[in-house]
One Martini backbone bead per residue (centre of mass of N, CA, C, O) as a GRO file, in nm:
protein
  350
    1MET     BB    1  -5.178  -1.992   0.417
    2LYS     BB    2  -4.951  -2.120   0.581
    3LYS     BB    3  -4.796  -2.218   0.332
    4GLN     BB    4  -4.742  -1.938   0.211
    5ILE     BB    5  -4.586  -1.824   0.451
    6LYS     BB    6  -4.366  -2.039   0.451
    7VAL     BB    7  -4.260  -1.977   0.168
    8THR     BB    8  -4.194  -1.680   0.220
    9LEU     BB    9  -3.987  -1.729   0.447
   10ILE     BB   10  -3.793  -1.898   0.280
   11VAL     BB   11  -3.731  -1.682   0.071
   12ILE     BB   12  -3.626  -1.470   0.268
   13LEU     BB   13  -3.403  -1.645   0.393
   14ALA     BB   14  -3.254  -1.701   0.128
   15ALA     BB   15  -3.196  -1.403   0.068
   16ILE     BB   16  -3.031  -1.347   0.320
   17ILE     BB   17  -2.814  -1.561   0.273
   18ALA     BB   18  -2.724  -1.460  -0.005
   19ALA     BB   19  -2.646  -1.176   0.090
   20ALA     BB   20  -2.433  -1.270   0.294
   21ILE     BB   21  -2.250  -1.413   0.095
   22ILE     BB   22  -2.196  -1.174  -0.089
   23TRP     BB   23  -2.079  -0.990   0.129
   24TYR     BB   24  -1.844  -1.177   0.211
   25VAL     BB   25  -1.708  -1.194  -0.062
   26MET     BB   26  -1.670  -0.886  -0.096
   27TYR     BB   27  -1.504  -0.850   0.159
   28LEU     BB   28  -1.267  -1.029   0.081
   29ARG     BB   29  -1.208  -0.884  -0.184
   30GLY     BB   30  -1.161  -0.609  -0.052
   31LYS     BB   31  -0.920  -0.692   0.120
   32GLU     BB   32  -0.745  -0.787  -0.121
   33GLN     BB   33  -0.821  -0.497  -0.294
   34ASP     BB   34  -0.767  -0.236  -0.132
   35LEU     BB   35  -0.544  -0.097  -0.323
   36LEU     BB   36  -0.774  -0.057  -0.563
   37THR     BB   37  -0.886   0.170  -0.391
   38PRO     BB   38  -0.947   0.478  -0.402
   39VAL     BB   39  -0.809   0.771  -0.269
   40GLY     BB   40  -0.933   1.075  -0.206
   41THR     BB   41  -0.750   1.175   0.044
   42ARG     BB   42  -0.485   1.239   0.240
   43ALA     BB   43  -0.636   1.240   0.523
   44GLU     BB   44  -0.693   0.921   0.519
   45PHE     BB   45  -0.364   0.850   0.587
   46ILE     BB   46  -0.195   1.050   0.701
   47GLY     BB   47   0.013   1.153   0.933
   48ASP     BB   48   0.225   1.298   1.171
   49THR     BB   49   0.466   1.514   1.050
   50ASP     BB   50   0.597   1.620   1.321
   51LYS     BB   51   0.730   1.313   1.363
   52TYR     BB   52   0.913   1.344   1.143
   53PRO     BB   53   1.164   1.392   0.972
   54THR     BB   54   1.339   1.649   0.885
   55MET     BB   55   1.429   1.867   0.672
   56LEU     BB   56   1.661   1.890   0.416
   57THR     BB   57   1.996   2.048   0.372
   58ALA     BB   58   2.221   2.190   0.158
   59LYS     BB   59   2.571   2.243   0.279
   60GLY     BB   60   2.793   2.228   0.084
   61THR     BB   61   2.882   1.886   0.154
   62GLN     BB   62   2.629   1.885   0.328
   63ILE     BB   63   2.359   1.733   0.524
   64LEU     BB   64   2.084   1.887   0.688
   65ASN     BB   65   1.888   1.948   0.941
   66ALA     BB   66   1.687   2.160   1.129
   67ASP     BB   67   1.935   2.154   1.359
   68GLY     BB   68   2.221   2.133   1.192
   69GLU     BB   69   2.259   1.832   1.141
   70GLN     BB   70   2.421   1.576   1.021
   71VAL     BB   71   2.318   1.371   0.735
   72VAL     BB   72   2.356   1.022   0.660
   73LEU     BB   73   2.246   0.841   0.415
   74LYS     BB   74   2.092   0.509   0.473
   75GLY     BB   75   2.007   0.224   0.253
   76VAL     BB   76   1.738   0.106   0.044
   77MET     BB   77   1.602  -0.044  -0.238
   78VAL     BB   78   1.292  -0.090  -0.331
   79PRO     BB   79   1.040  -0.204  -0.482
   80GLU     BB   80   0.819  -0.172  -0.698
   81SER     BB   81   0.499  -0.132  -0.606
   82ARG     BB   82   0.331  -0.300  -0.808
   83SER     BB   83   0.508  -0.556  -0.800
   84LEU     BB   84   0.466  -0.600  -0.497
   85TYR     BB   85   0.163  -0.639  -0.512
   86GLU     BB   86   0.168  -0.889  -0.702
   87GLU     BB   87   0.324  -1.045  -0.453
   88LYS     BB   88   0.174  -0.971  -0.183
   89LYS     BB   89   0.379  -0.724  -0.030
   90PHE     BB   90   0.203  -0.464  -0.009
   91ASN     BB   91   0.290  -0.363   0.315
   92GLU     BB   92   0.374  -0.267   0.627
   93ASP     BB   93   0.548  -0.512   0.706
   94PHE     BB   94   0.757  -0.494   0.485
   95TYR     BB   95   0.867  -0.209   0.571
   96LYS     BB   96   0.936  -0.278   0.861
   97ASP     BB   97   1.159  -0.473   0.782
   98VAL     BB   98   1.334  -0.264   0.650
   99PHE     BB   99   1.369  -0.069   0.894
  100ALA     BB  100   1.491  -0.296   1.086
  101LYS     BB  101   1.777  -0.304   0.930
  102GLY     BB  102   1.816  -0.002   0.916
  103GLY     BB  103   1.875   0.310   0.888
  104ASN     BB  104   1.720   0.631   0.716
  105ALA     BB  105   1.650   0.509   0.418
  106ILE     BB  106   1.460   0.508   0.110
  107ARG     BB  107   1.420   0.384  -0.224
  108VAL     BB  108   1.169   0.476  -0.474
  109PRO     BB  109   1.071   0.334  -0.755
  110ILE     BB  110   0.918   0.496  -1.045
  111SER     BB  111   0.719   0.392  -1.289
  112PRO     BB  112   0.604   0.538  -1.571
  113VAL     BB  113   0.408   0.315  -1.654
  114GLU     BB  114   0.252   0.269  -1.387
  115TYR     BB  115   0.171   0.563  -1.347
  116LYS     BB  116   0.007   0.595  -1.613
  117ASN     BB  117  -0.190   0.334  -1.550
  118ASP     BB  118  -0.237   0.501  -1.263
  119ASP     BB  119  -0.423   0.752  -1.120
  120TYR     BB  120  -0.356   0.630  -0.802
  121TYR     BB  121  -0.056   0.589  -0.731
  122MET     BB  122   0.010   0.803  -0.516
  123TRP     BB  123  -0.209   0.704  -0.309
  124ARG     BB  124  -0.172   0.390  -0.313
  125TYR     BB  125   0.156   0.411  -0.247
  126LEU     BB  126   0.325   0.668  -0.165
  127ASP     BB  127   0.164   0.759   0.079
  128ARG     BB  128   0.220   0.508   0.247
  129ILE     BB  129   0.526   0.500   0.247
  130VAL     BB  130   0.576   0.779   0.372
  131THR     BB  131   0.428   0.715   0.634
  132TRP     BB  132   0.581   0.467   0.728
  133ALA     BB  133   0.853   0.609   0.734
  134GLY     BB  134   0.791   0.844   0.927
  135GLU     BB  135   0.704   0.647   1.167
  136ASN     BB  136   1.025   0.523   1.125
  137ASP     BB  137   1.245   0.748   1.080
  138ASN     BB  138   1.227   0.800   0.756
  139TYR     BB  139   1.340   0.847   0.445
  140VAL     BB  140   1.225   0.944   0.102
  141ILE     BB  141   1.319   0.844  -0.220
  142LEU     BB  142   1.193   0.973  -0.516
  143ASP     BB  143   1.225   0.778  -0.810
  144TRP     BB  144   1.249   0.861  -1.140
  145ASP     BB  145   1.266   0.567  -1.357
  146TYR     BB  146   1.457   0.677  -1.579
  147THR     BB  147   1.643   0.547  -1.882
  148GLY     BB  148   1.776   0.812  -2.068
  149ASN     BB  149   1.649   1.038  -2.304
  150PRO     BB  150   1.443   1.317  -2.232
  151ILE     BB  151   1.419   1.453  -2.517
  152ASP     BB  152   1.388   1.182  -2.737
  153GLY     BB  153   1.367   0.879  -2.596
  154SER     BB  154   1.626   0.744  -2.597
  155GLY     BB  155   1.686   0.404  -2.530
  156ASP     BB  156   1.674   0.075  -2.423
  157GLU     BB  157   1.505   0.163  -2.135
  158MET     BB  158   1.278   0.305  -2.279
  159PRO     BB  159   0.960   0.369  -2.278
  160ASP     BB  160   0.649   0.334  -2.460
  161LEU     BB  161   0.426   0.626  -2.406
  162ASP     BB  162   0.360   0.863  -2.594
  163GLU     BB  163   0.586   1.051  -2.454
  164ASN     BB  164   0.757   1.308  -2.350
  165PRO     BB  165   0.982   1.274  -2.102
  166LEU     BB  166   1.010   1.571  -2.007
  167ASP     BB  167   0.712   1.646  -1.995
  168TYR     BB  168   0.629   1.409  -1.811
  169SER     BB  169   0.816   1.482  -1.579
  170ALA     BB  170   0.690   1.757  -1.519
  171GLU     BB  171   0.410   1.649  -1.452
  172PHE     BB  172   0.492   1.466  -1.224
  173TRP     BB  173   0.637   1.683  -1.037
  174LYS     BB  174   0.401   1.866  -0.999
  175ASN     BB  175   0.225   1.660  -0.843
  176ILE     BB  176   0.425   1.560  -0.626
  177ALA     BB  177   0.515   1.832  -0.503
  178ASP     BB  178   0.234   1.933  -0.423
  179TYR     BB  179   0.162   1.690  -0.236
  180PHE     BB  180   0.466   1.687  -0.063
  181LYS     BB  181   0.548   1.986   0.041
  182ASN     BB  182   0.464   1.907   0.367
  183THR     BB  183   0.682   1.661   0.364
  184PRO     BB  184   0.990   1.622   0.521
  185ASN     BB  185   1.082   1.306   0.428
  186VAL     BB  186   1.107   1.410   0.136
  187ILE     BB  187   1.277   1.314  -0.172
  188PHE     BB  188   1.396   1.431  -0.494
  189GLU     BB  189   1.452   1.224  -0.785
  190ILE     BB  190   1.432   1.337  -1.109
  191TYR     BB  191   1.645   1.115  -1.250
  192ASN     BB  192   1.799   0.835  -1.275
  193GLU     BB  193   1.939   0.789  -1.598
  194PRO     BB  194   2.121   0.962  -1.798
  195VAL     BB  195   2.131   0.925  -2.166
  196GLY     BB  196   2.259   1.046  -2.462
  197MET     BB  197   2.401   1.329  -2.364
  198SER     BB  198   2.486   1.632  -2.295
  199ASP     BB  199   2.569   1.841  -2.048
  200SER     BB  200   2.392   2.084  -2.138
  201GLU     BB  201   2.132   1.925  -2.175
  202TRP     BB  202   2.109   1.824  -1.884
  203LYS     BB  203   2.101   2.094  -1.744
  204ARG     BB  204   1.834   2.189  -1.866
  205CYS     BB  205   1.664   1.960  -1.757
  206ALA     BB  206   1.722   1.988  -1.455
  207GLU     BB  207   1.630   2.285  -1.421
  208SER     BB  208   1.338   2.240  -1.512
  209LEU     BB  209   1.259   2.034  -1.286
  210ILE     BB  210   1.330   2.207  -1.047
  211GLY     BB  211   1.133   2.436  -1.117
  212VAL     BB  212   0.874   2.271  -1.084
  213ILE     BB  213   0.909   2.205  -0.784
  214ARG     BB  214   0.934   2.501  -0.680
  215ASP     BB  215   0.664   2.609  -0.804
  216ALA     BB  216   0.497   2.408  -0.606
  217GLY     BB  217   0.647   2.465  -0.305
  218ALA     BB  218   0.895   2.284  -0.283
  219LYS     BB  219   1.191   2.254  -0.043
  220GLN     BB  220   1.321   2.005  -0.073
  221LEU     BB  221   1.537   1.782  -0.145
  222ILE     BB  222   1.740   1.747  -0.441
  223ILE     BB  223   1.824   1.495  -0.679
  224VAL     BB  224   2.101   1.486  -0.910
  225GLY     BB  225   2.208   1.358  -1.183
  226SER     BB  226   2.405   1.194  -1.446
  227PRO     BB  227   2.562   1.115  -1.697
  228ASP     BB  228   2.622   0.796  -1.769
  229TYR     BB  229   2.442   0.647  -1.560
  230CYS     BB  230   2.520   0.822  -1.311
  231TYR     BB  231   2.865   0.892  -1.327
  232ASP     BB  232   2.927   1.170  -1.476
  233LEU     BB  233   3.053   1.451  -1.295
  234GLY     BB  234   3.191   1.655  -1.498
  235TRP     BB  235   2.956   1.871  -1.536
  236LEU     BB  236   3.009   2.032  -1.263
  237ASP     BB  237   3.254   2.215  -1.325
  238GLU     BB  238   3.069   2.414  -1.539
  239LEU     BB  239   2.736   2.307  -1.517
  240GLY     BB  240   2.629   2.317  -1.252
  241VAL     BB  241   2.388   2.334  -1.040
  242LYS     BB  242   2.257   2.536  -0.849
  243ASN     BB  243   2.206   2.581  -0.501
  244ASP     BB  244   1.870   2.451  -0.458
  245ASN     BB  245   1.874   2.220  -0.267
  246THR     BB  246   2.117   2.025  -0.380
  247ALA     BB  247   2.210   1.704  -0.489
  248PHE     BB  248   2.440   1.439  -0.599
  249SER     BB  249   2.441   1.160  -0.802
  250VAL     BB  250   2.577   0.818  -0.786
  251HIS     BB  251   2.672   0.519  -0.972
  252VAL     BB  252   2.818   0.211  -0.832
  253TYR     BB  253   3.011  -0.049  -0.978
  254PRO     BB  254   3.257  -0.286  -1.037
  255ASP     BB  255   3.325  -0.172  -1.334
  256LYS     BB  256   3.426   0.088  -1.171
  257VAL     BB  257   3.759   0.086  -1.113
  258PHE     BB  258   3.794   0.429  -1.091
  259TRP     BB  259   3.615   0.559  -0.863
  260GLN     BB  260   3.812   0.704  -0.669
  261LYS     BB  261   3.943   0.900  -0.869
  262PHE     BB  262   3.676   1.025  -0.962
  263LEU     BB  263   3.551   1.124  -0.681
  264SER     BB  264   3.788   1.305  -0.564
  265GLY     BB  265   3.695   1.569  -0.741
  266TYR     BB  266   3.398   1.606  -0.552
  267VAL     BB  267   3.379   1.561  -0.232
  268THR     BB  268   3.489   1.876  -0.169
  269SER     BB  269   3.237   2.036  -0.347
  270TYR     BB  270   2.992   1.826  -0.308
  271PRO     BB  271   2.683   1.691  -0.253
  272LEU     BB  272   2.679   1.342  -0.208
  273ILE     BB  273   2.494   1.050  -0.349
  274VAL     BB  274   2.456   0.702  -0.342
  275THR     BB  275   2.172   0.562  -0.511
  276GLU     BB  276   2.374   0.332  -0.630
  277TRP     BB  277   2.479   0.001  -0.516
  278GLY     BB  278   2.678  -0.301  -0.586
  279TYR     BB  279   2.690  -0.672  -0.577
  280ALA     BB  280   2.781  -0.999  -0.714
  281ASP     BB  281   2.841  -1.282  -0.590
  282ASP     BB  282   2.922  -1.635  -0.602
  283ASP     BB  283   2.605  -1.716  -0.508
  284VAL     BB  284   2.523  -1.580  -0.788
  285GLU     BB  285   2.338  -1.523  -1.078
  286VAL     BB  286   2.399  -1.306  -1.364
  287LYS     BB  287   2.343  -1.117  -1.648
  288ASN     BB  288   2.532  -0.890  -1.531
  289GLU     BB  289   2.876  -0.898  -1.520
  290LYS     BB  290   2.936  -0.604  -1.398
  291LEU     BB  291   2.840  -0.701  -1.095
  292LYS     BB  292   3.081  -0.853  -1.027
  293GLY     BB  293   3.172  -0.927  -0.682
  294THR     BB  294   3.321  -0.836  -0.360
  295ARG     BB  295   3.378  -0.750  -0.048
  296ASN     BB  296   3.694  -0.707  -0.065
  297VAL     BB  297   3.732  -0.571  -0.352
  298PHE     BB  298   3.470  -0.365  -0.313
  299GLY     BB  299   3.293  -0.316  -0.058
  300ILE     BB  300   3.498  -0.218   0.162
  301LYS     BB  301   3.637   0.008   0.003
  302PHE     BB  302   3.385   0.175  -0.058
  303THR     BB  303   3.271   0.221   0.234
  304ARG     BB  304   3.522   0.357   0.351
  305TYR     BB  305   3.513   0.599   0.164
  306LEU     BB  306   3.231   0.702   0.240
  307GLU     BB  307   3.286   0.735   0.542
  308LYS     BB  308   3.523   0.937   0.525
  309HIS     BB  309   3.313   1.147   0.347
  310ASP     BB  310   3.011   1.141   0.422
  311ILE     BB  311   2.854   0.938   0.224
  312GLY     BB  312   2.574   0.851   0.102
  313TRP     BB  313   2.356   0.542   0.072
  314ILE     BB  314   2.213   0.303  -0.172
  315ALA     BB  315   2.104  -0.017  -0.189
  316VAL     BB  316   2.108  -0.288  -0.422
  317GLY     BB  317   1.828  -0.482  -0.343
  318TYR     BB  318   1.517  -0.521  -0.175
  319ASP     BB  319   1.527  -0.819  -0.338
  320ASP     BB  320   1.471  -1.112  -0.585
  321THR     BB  321   1.529  -0.975  -0.896
  322VAL     BB  322   1.714  -0.768  -0.884
  323GLU     BB  323   2.025  -0.619  -0.989
  324PRO     BB  324   2.140  -0.672  -0.706
  325SER     BB  325   2.043  -0.909  -0.475
  326MET     BB  326   1.958  -0.960  -0.130
  327PHE     BB  327   1.792  -1.209  -0.239
  328THR     BB  328   1.654  -1.488  -0.278
  329LYS     BB  329   1.419  -1.666  -0.389
  330GLY     BB  330   1.143  -1.575  -0.198
  331TYR     BB  331   1.297  -1.454   0.050
  332LYS     BB  332   1.462  -1.679   0.210
  333LYS     BB  333   1.752  -1.531   0.177
  334PHE     BB  334   2.048  -1.400   0.195
  335THR     BB  335   2.286  -1.280   0.038
  336LYS     BB  336   2.599  -1.177   0.059
  337TRP     BB  337   2.517  -0.889  -0.002
  338GLY     BB  338   2.285  -0.869   0.205
  339GLU     BB  339   2.458  -0.921   0.455
  340TYR     BB  340   2.637  -0.670   0.424
  341VAL     BB  341   2.419  -0.455   0.444
  342THR     BB  342   2.314  -0.528   0.730
  343GLU     BB  343   2.580  -0.471   0.867
  344LEU     BB  344   2.599  -0.169   0.791
  345LEU     BB  345   2.312  -0.092   0.924
  346GLY     BB  346   2.236  -0.239   1.184
  347ASP     BB  347   2.036  -0.444   1.281
  348LYS     BB  348   1.753  -0.396   1.490
  349GLU     BB  349   1.693  -0.713   1.553
  350GLU     BB  350   1.966  -0.788   1.718
   0.00000   0.00000   0.00000
């Protein structure tokens, strides 16, 4: 009898130990995969939005906060969220490092492919980023990162999603706008770079997406791009979107040698934001030779012009893979371009 009891106790003890081991393994796996666990409701993560930067409004050529003070947005474009997660860098510390570099805004590219493949993308990534930014007194530009024709899906950089890009964009913005409509530090950039379409076609697309956002009850600032990879502002002369709290974006790289002459026709008429700019100096190799530039020939001249006209800007990119990169591989150190950006932002860690 005693032997039987002893065997039973050993079995029970072994079961307890096995259960403990399984629990511990699952715990560690859960910690590692925390971001892959769906978040049920916004209330589980969102912070106190009353302490976030106030909602922005476009008035004339200026962008104002709730107190009527002019706000010039400055910051960097961070990596796409899912790719950052794959690098095991999607966490609050990474973004705190970004905010510590200075500035008052970040641009978050949202991949249509990654968004479509993850039903919880908004809660898993965007909710967290917006909260971390708000708690660090930063605005967040949510960039729907399509590059190409939203009407027919043409373009070398358009993903094959078996979705009409314009319809899918409308669905995306309906969900995003409804979710973030009460979050003051959020800014909506409706479409990264329209390509291969006429001015009138783009106007119809832009107005339809703006309408989706407004119909969802979101009143925050909307950023509208332009044809020709978000460079050709000429459509604004006759076809510009009416000012429904909208600003207009432009992307400028070193190959746009006549950028000053081109921008001069619009800086006194429209609220502009450069949501992409940058250059690759001689310390890095790039696949796209159009990005080659230097601080003296391009960087200083461009930033002085933006400063003179109070034009906000977002630098590309706080990353070690995108071109132009602010970091060398592995985030080991800043490139010359990255050093210049941190100087402009006034690194808060210094």
